[in-house]
Amino acid sequence: MLPGWDTDIKGAGPLYQRLRLALEKAILSGKLKEGDVLYPERDLAEHVRVSRVTVRKAIDHLVQDGFLVRRRGSGTFVAGSAVRADQPPSRANLLTGDISWLGSGTKVECIERSTSHPAPEEMMTLGLSSDSRVVRITHLRSSAGQPLAIERICISSEFLPAARTVTSSTCNTLADANFVSVR
């Protein structure tokens, strides 16, 4: 029997992106749990009616994002419960400010701010045109002098006109402007 989770990938955008989102949703909802083995690419491609190349590209992105782990000769597995910055806010709070459990030596440092035209993937993900502008912010999060994570944020300039307006928390800056982040 093939996946019991929703494999409906209808909609707009590239097939691999839609399949990636369906797999990510199944992982985040718990339908695919830590340690679960993913069906072989050939079987998954046949079940979802896409090419193996499409399946491989979707899986490559999920591996890169930390949702899946490939084990040579064993298959592809749902990764452990490491916190990922691209999770919904309730799970990403550890990376977006609520890191008090690490102690008083926690620090968030802005290491890069820029405003430019969006990359193709950003245009597709955020629904922007090529003449739009985006603000990119990169934070280094550390505790007791040890780096923990690099957080990269890309926001349409419609919501955040200039990178320099972010002085501490991106979420707080958006909230001050009456915008609530959802992902």
PDB file of C-alpha atoms in Angstrom:
ATOM      1  CA  MET A   1       0.000   0.000   0.000  1.00  0.00           C
ATOM      2  CA  LEU A   2       1.297   3.436  -0.876  1.00  0.00           C
ATOM      3  CA  PRO A   3       1.087   6.620   1.194  1.00  0.00           C
ATOM      4  CA  GLY A   4      -1.961   7.177   3.363  1.00  0.00           C
ATOM      5  CA  TRP A   5      -1.226  10.896   3.488  1.00  0.00           C
ATOM      6  CA  ASP A   6      -2.670  13.343   0.999  1.00  0.00           C
ATOM      7  CA  THR A   7      -0.773  13.042  -2.262  1.00  0.00           C
ATOM      8  CA  ASP A   8      -2.892  15.590  -4.097  1.00  0.00           C
ATOM      9  CA  ILE A   9      -0.411  17.883  -5.808  1.00  0.00           C
ATOM     10  CA  LYS A  10      -2.832  19.827  -7.961  1.00  0.00           C
ATOM     11  CA  GLY A  11      -2.387  23.561  -8.149  1.00  0.00           C
ATOM     12  CA  ALA A  12       0.007  26.143  -9.491  1.00  0.00           C
ATOM     13  CA  GLY A  13       3.781  25.978  -9.611  1.00  0.00           C
ATOM     14  CA  PRO A  14       6.284  23.309 -10.556  1.00  0.00           C
ATOM     15  CA  LEU A  15       5.350  19.700  -9.847  1.00  0.00           C
ATOM     16  CA  TYR A  16       8.416  19.063  -7.693  1.00  0.00           C
ATOM     17  CA  GLN A  17       7.516  22.042  -5.494  1.00  0.00           C
ATOM     18  CA  ARG A  18       3.936  20.822  -5.065  1.00  0.00           C
ATOM     19  CA  LEU A  19       5.131  17.301  -4.213  1.00  0.00           C
ATOM     20  CA  ARG A  20       7.709  18.723  -1.798  1.00  0.00           C
ATOM     21  CA  LEU A  21       4.968  20.710  -0.040  1.00  0.00           C
ATOM     22  CA  ALA A  22       2.691  17.640   0.175  1.00  0.00           C
ATOM     23  CA  LEU A  23       5.509  15.596   1.736  1.00  0.00           C
ATOM     24  CA  GLU A  24       6.429  18.446   4.100  1.00  0.00           C
ATOM     25  CA  LYS A  25       2.804  18.776   5.180  1.00  0.00           C
ATOM     26  CA  ALA A  26       2.622  15.032   5.871  1.00  0.00           C
ATOM     27  CA  ILE A  27       5.762  15.272   8.016  1.00  0.00           C
ATOM     28  CA  LEU A  28       4.663  18.359   9.939  1.00  0.00           C
ATOM     29  CA  SER A  29       1.188  16.936  10.558  1.00  0.00           C
ATOM     30  CA  GLY A  30       2.636  13.685  11.893  1.00  0.00           C
ATOM     31  CA  LYS A  31       1.261  11.468   9.144  1.00  0.00           C
ATOM     32  CA  LEU A  32       4.892  10.711   8.342  1.00  0.00           C
ATOM     33  CA  LYS A  33       6.801  10.301  11.603  1.00  0.00           C
ATOM     34  CA  GLU A  34      10.462  10.401  12.570  1.00  0.00           C
ATOM     35  CA  GLY A  35      12.173   7.268  11.275  1.00  0.00           C
ATOM     36  CA  ASP A  36       9.451   6.383   8.760  1.00  0.00           C
ATOM     37  CA  VAL A  37      10.886   5.192   5.487  1.00  0.00           C
ATOM     38  CA  LEU A  38       9.753   6.977   2.349  1.00  0.00           C
ATOM     39  CA  TYR A  39       8.542   4.819  -0.512  1.00  0.00           C
ATOM     40  CA  PRO A  40      11.096   4.220  -3.278  1.00  0.00           C
ATOM     41  CA  GLU A  41      11.257   7.042  -5.831  1.00  0.00           C
ATOM     42  CA  ARG A  42       9.967   4.772  -8.599  1.00  0.00           C
ATOM     43  CA  ASP A  43       6.885   3.724  -6.594  1.00  0.00           C
ATOM     44  CA  LEU A  44       6.188   7.248  -5.376  1.00  0.00           C
ATOM     45  CA  ALA A  45       6.496   8.646  -8.920  1.00  0.00           C
ATOM     46  CA  GLU A  46       4.070   6.033 -10.226  1.00  0.00           C
ATOM     47  CA  HIS A  47       1.600   6.638  -7.391  1.00  0.00           C
ATOM     48  CA  VAL A  48       1.604  10.431  -7.775  1.00  0.00           C
ATOM     49  CA  ARG A  49       1.857  10.196 -11.590  1.00  0.00           C
ATOM     50  CA  VAL A  50       4.991  12.285 -12.019  1.00  0.00           C
ATOM     51  CA  SER A  51       8.470  11.492 -13.298  1.00  0.00           C
ATOM     52  CA  ARG A  52      11.226  10.098 -11.094  1.00  0.00           C
ATOM     53  CA  VAL A  53      13.170  13.285 -11.783  1.00  0.00           C
ATOM     54  CA  THR A  54      10.313  15.278 -10.213  1.00  0.00           C
ATOM     55  CA  VAL A  55      10.268  12.995  -7.167  1.00  0.00           C
ATOM     56  CA  ARG A  56      14.052  13.143  -6.825  1.00  0.00           C
ATOM     57  CA  LYS A  57      14.067  16.951  -6.995  1.00  0.00           C
ATOM     58  CA  ALA A  58      11.326  17.203  -4.331  1.00  0.00           C
ATOM     59  CA  ILE A  59      13.206  14.779  -2.087  1.00  0.00           C
ATOM     60  CA  ASP A  60      16.517  16.605  -2.678  1.00  0.00           C
ATOM     61  CA  HIS A  61      14.932  19.821  -1.399  1.00  0.00           C
ATOM     62  CA  LEU A  62      13.477  18.066   1.663  1.00  0.00           C
ATOM     63  CA  VAL A  63      16.861  16.507   2.443  1.00  0.00           C
ATOM     64  CA  GLN A  64      18.503  19.913   2.087  1.00  0.00           C
ATOM     65  CA  ASP A  65      15.858  21.450   4.382  1.00  0.00           C
ATOM     66  CA  GLY A  66      16.362  18.743   7.027  1.00  0.00           C
ATOM     67  CA  PHE A  67      12.995  17.014   6.692  1.00  0.00           C
ATOM     68  CA  LEU A  68      14.404  13.806   5.188  1.00  0.00           C
ATOM     69  CA  VAL A  69      17.654  11.833   5.477  1.00  0.00           C
ATOM     70  CA  ARG A  70      19.071   9.549   2.796  1.00  0.00           C
ATOM     71  CA  ARG A  71      20.875   6.413   3.925  1.00  0.00           C
ATOM     72  CA  ARG A  72      22.799   4.804   1.100  1.00  0.00           C
ATOM     73  CA  GLY A  73      21.531   1.285   0.509  1.00  0.00           C
ATOM     74  CA  SER A  74      18.684   1.691   3.021  1.00  0.00           C
ATOM     75  CA  GLY A  75      16.406   4.379   1.618  1.00  0.00           C
ATOM     76  CA  THR A  76      15.103   7.797   2.528  1.00  0.00           C
ATOM     77  CA  PHE A  77      13.784   8.390   6.041  1.00  0.00           C
ATOM     78  CA  VAL A  78      11.890  11.117   7.852  1.00  0.00           C
ATOM     79  CA  ALA A  79      14.501  13.067   9.803  1.00  0.00           C
ATOM     80  CA  GLY A  80      14.618  13.487  13.555  1.00  0.00           C
ATOM     81  CA  SER A  81      12.841  16.220  15.417  1.00  0.00           C
ATOM     82  CA  ALA A  82      15.476  18.912  14.934  1.00  0.00           C
ATOM     83  CA  VAL A  83      13.898  22.352  14.815  1.00  0.00           C
ATOM     84  CA  ARG A  84      13.799  23.804  11.326  1.00  0.00           C
ATOM     85  CA  ALA A  85      13.421  27.500  10.662  1.00  0.00           C
ATOM     86  CA  ASP A  86      10.913  26.846   7.910  1.00  0.00           C
ATOM     87  CA  GLN A  87       8.437  25.212  10.265  1.00  0.00           C
ATOM     88  CA  PRO A  88       5.254  26.973  11.319  1.00  0.00           C
ATOM     89  CA  PRO A  89       5.869  29.606  14.005  1.00  0.00           C
ATOM     90  CA  SER A  90       4.697  27.394  16.870  1.00  0.00           C
ATOM     91  CA  ARG A  91       7.557  24.958  16.166  1.00  0.00           C
ATOM     92  CA  ALA A  92      10.065  27.582  15.026  1.00  0.00           C
ATOM     93  CA  ASN A  93       9.895  29.680  18.196  1.00  0.00           C
ATOM     94  CA  LEU A  94      13.182  28.178  19.327  1.00  0.00           C
ATOM     95  CA  LEU A  95      14.857  29.942  16.422  1.00  0.00           C
ATOM     96  CA  THR A  96      12.783  33.101  16.372  1.00  0.00           C
ATOM     97  CA  GLY A  97      13.450  34.413  19.835  1.00  0.00           C
ATOM     98  CA  ASP A  98      12.319  31.970  22.498  1.00  0.00           C
ATOM     99  CA  ILE A  99      15.747  30.503  23.193  1.00  0.00           C
ATOM    100  CA  SER A 100      15.751  31.321  26.909  1.00  0.00           C
ATOM    101  CA  TRP A 101      16.163  27.628  27.742  1.00  0.00           C
ATOM    102  CA  LEU A 102      19.750  27.953  26.512  1.00  0.00           C
ATOM    103  CA  GLY A 103      20.628  30.362  29.282  1.00  0.00           C
ATOM    104  CA  SER A 104      21.463  34.018  29.599  1.00  0.00           C
ATOM    105  CA  GLY A 105      24.328  33.893  27.101  1.00  0.00           C
ATOM    106  CA  THR A 106      22.061  33.644  24.078  1.00  0.00           C
ATOM    107  CA  LYS A 107      22.606  36.164  21.332  1.00  0.00           C
ATOM    108  CA  VAL A 108      21.092  37.043  17.956  1.00  0.00           C
ATOM    109  CA  GLU A 109      23.334  38.988  15.618  1.00  0.00           C
ATOM    110  CA  CYS A 110      22.292  40.436  12.277  1.00  0.00           C
ATOM    111  CA  ILE A 111      25.122  39.554   9.899  1.00  0.00           C
ATOM    112  CA  GLU A 112      23.606  40.678   6.612  1.00  0.00           C
ATOM    113  CA  ARG A 113      20.796  42.941   5.379  1.00  0.00           C
ATOM    114  CA  SER A 114      19.972  43.727   1.777  1.00  0.00           C
ATOM    115  CA  THR A 115      17.178  44.759  -0.564  1.00  0.00           C
ATOM    116  CA  SER A 116      17.102  43.471  -4.136  1.00  0.00           C
ATOM    117  CA  HIS A 117      15.055  41.743  -6.795  1.00  0.00           C
ATOM    118  CA  PRO A 118      13.799  38.265  -5.850  1.00  0.00           C
ATOM    119  CA  ALA A 119      15.471  35.079  -7.045  1.00  0.00           C
ATOM    120  CA  PRO A 120      13.281  32.776  -9.202  1.00  0.00           C
ATOM    121  CA  GLU A 121      12.458  30.462  -6.262  1.00  0.00           C
ATOM    122  CA  GLU A 122      11.561  33.465  -4.088  1.00  0.00           C
ATOM    123  CA  MET A 123       9.278  34.818  -6.833  1.00  0.00           C
ATOM    124  CA  MET A 124       7.494  31.479  -7.043  1.00  0.00           C
ATOM    125  CA  THR A 125       7.247  30.910  -3.287  1.00  0.00           C
ATOM    126  CA  LEU A 126       6.159  34.451  -2.427  1.00  0.00           C
ATOM    127  CA  GLY A 127       4.046  35.000  -5.569  1.00  0.00           C
ATOM    128  CA  LEU A 128       6.096  37.980  -6.744  1.00  0.00           C
ATOM    129  CA  SER A 129       6.910  39.366 -10.172  1.00  0.00           C
ATOM    130  CA  SER A 130      10.466  39.822 -11.418  1.00  0.00           C
ATOM    131  CA  ASP A 131      10.273  43.592 -10.939  1.00  0.00           C
ATOM    132  CA  SER A 132       9.325  43.219  -7.239  1.00  0.00           C
ATOM    133  CA  ARG A 133      11.789  43.861  -4.425  1.00  0.00           C
ATOM    134  CA  VAL A 134      12.559  41.695  -1.398  1.00  0.00           C
ATOM    135  CA  VAL A 135      14.357  42.325   1.856  1.00  0.00           C
ATOM    136  CA  ARG A 136      16.840  39.634   2.911  1.00  0.00           C
ATOM    137  CA  ILE A 137      18.064  39.395   6.480  1.00  0.00           C
ATOM    138  CA  THR A 138      20.545  36.874   7.873  1.00  0.00           C
ATOM    139  CA  HIS A 139      20.842  36.305  11.635  1.00  0.00           C
ATOM    140  CA  LEU A 140      23.470  34.317  13.494  1.00  0.00           C
ATOM    141  CA  ARG A 141      22.069  32.761  16.648  1.00  0.00           C
ATOM    142  CA  SER A 142      24.535  31.689  19.327  1.00  0.00           C
ATOM    143  CA  SER A 143      24.709  30.634  22.962  1.00  0.00           C
ATOM    144  CA  ALA A 144      27.710  30.999  25.257  1.00  0.00           C
ATOM    145  CA  GLY A 145      29.747  32.134  22.260  1.00  0.00           C
ATOM    146  CA  GLN A 146      28.928  28.982  20.249  1.00  0.00           C
ATOM    147  CA  PRO A 147      27.006  29.401  16.961  1.00  0.00           C
ATOM    148  CA  LEU A 148      23.691  27.508  16.879  1.00  0.00           C
ATOM    149  CA  ALA A 149      21.998  28.487  13.643  1.00  0.00           C
ATOM    150  CA  ILE A 150      22.011  30.808  10.688  1.00  0.00           C
ATOM    151  CA  GLU A 151      18.529  32.082   9.952  1.00  0.00           C
ATOM    152  CA  ARG A 152      17.861  33.502   6.496  1.00  0.00           C
ATOM    153  CA  ILE A 153      14.706  35.555   6.018  1.00  0.00           C
ATOM    154  CA  CYS A 154      13.252  36.841   2.759  1.00  0.00           C
ATOM    155  CA  ILE A 155      10.286  39.229   2.933  1.00  0.00           C
ATOM    156  CA  SER A 156       8.470  41.102   0.189  1.00  0.00           C
ATOM    157  CA  SER A 157       9.234  44.810   0.394  1.00  0.00           C
ATOM    158  CA  GLU A 158       5.451  45.289   0.378  1.00  0.00           C
ATOM    159  CA  PHE A 159       5.546  44.264   4.052  1.00  0.00           C
ATOM    160  CA  LEU A 160       9.020  45.450   4.981  1.00  0.00           C
ATOM    161  CA  PRO A 161      10.159  48.343   2.776  1.00  0.00           C
ATOM    162  CA  ALA A 162      13.772  48.505   3.987  1.00  0.00           C
ATOM    163  CA  ALA A 163      16.140  46.060   5.686  1.00  0.00           C
ATOM    164  CA  ARG A 164      17.491  48.780   7.996  1.00  0.00           C
ATOM    165  CA  THR A 165      14.108  48.994   9.787  1.00  0.00           C
ATOM    166  CA  VAL A 166      14.819  45.639  11.465  1.00  0.00           C
ATOM    167  CA  THR A 167      16.808  46.406  14.584  1.00  0.00           C
ATOM    168  CA  SER A 168      16.247  43.259  16.642  1.00  0.00           C
ATOM    169  CA  SER A 169      13.427  40.812  15.892  1.00  0.00           C
ATOM    170  CA  THR A 170      12.021  40.553  12.394  1.00  0.00           C
ATOM    171  CA  CYS A 171       8.751  39.217  13.822  1.00  0.00           C
ATOM    172  CA  ASN A 172       8.478  42.204  16.192  1.00  0.00           C
ATOM    173  CA  THR A 173       9.233  44.648  13.373  1.00  0.00           C
ATOM    174  CA  LEU A 174       6.476  43.079  11.251  1.00  0.00           C
ATOM    175  CA  ALA A 175       4.073  43.017  14.222  1.00  0.00           C
ATOM    176  CA  ASP A 176       4.764  46.724  14.854  1.00  0.00           C
ATOM    177  CA  ALA A 177       3.659  47.324  11.253  1.00  0.00           C
ATOM    178  CA  ASN A 178       0.479  45.229  11.898  1.00  0.00           C
ATOM    179  CA  PHE A 179       1.696  42.206   9.923  1.00  0.00           C
ATOM    180  CA  VAL A 180       1.762  38.721  11.441  1.00  0.00           C
ATOM    181  CA  SER A 181       4.152  36.134  10.056  1.00  0.00           C
ATOM    182  CA  VAL A 182       2.575  32.776   9.289  1.00  0.00           C
ATOM    183  CA  ARG A 183       5.562  30.871   7.919  1.00  0.00           C
TER     184      ARG A 183
END
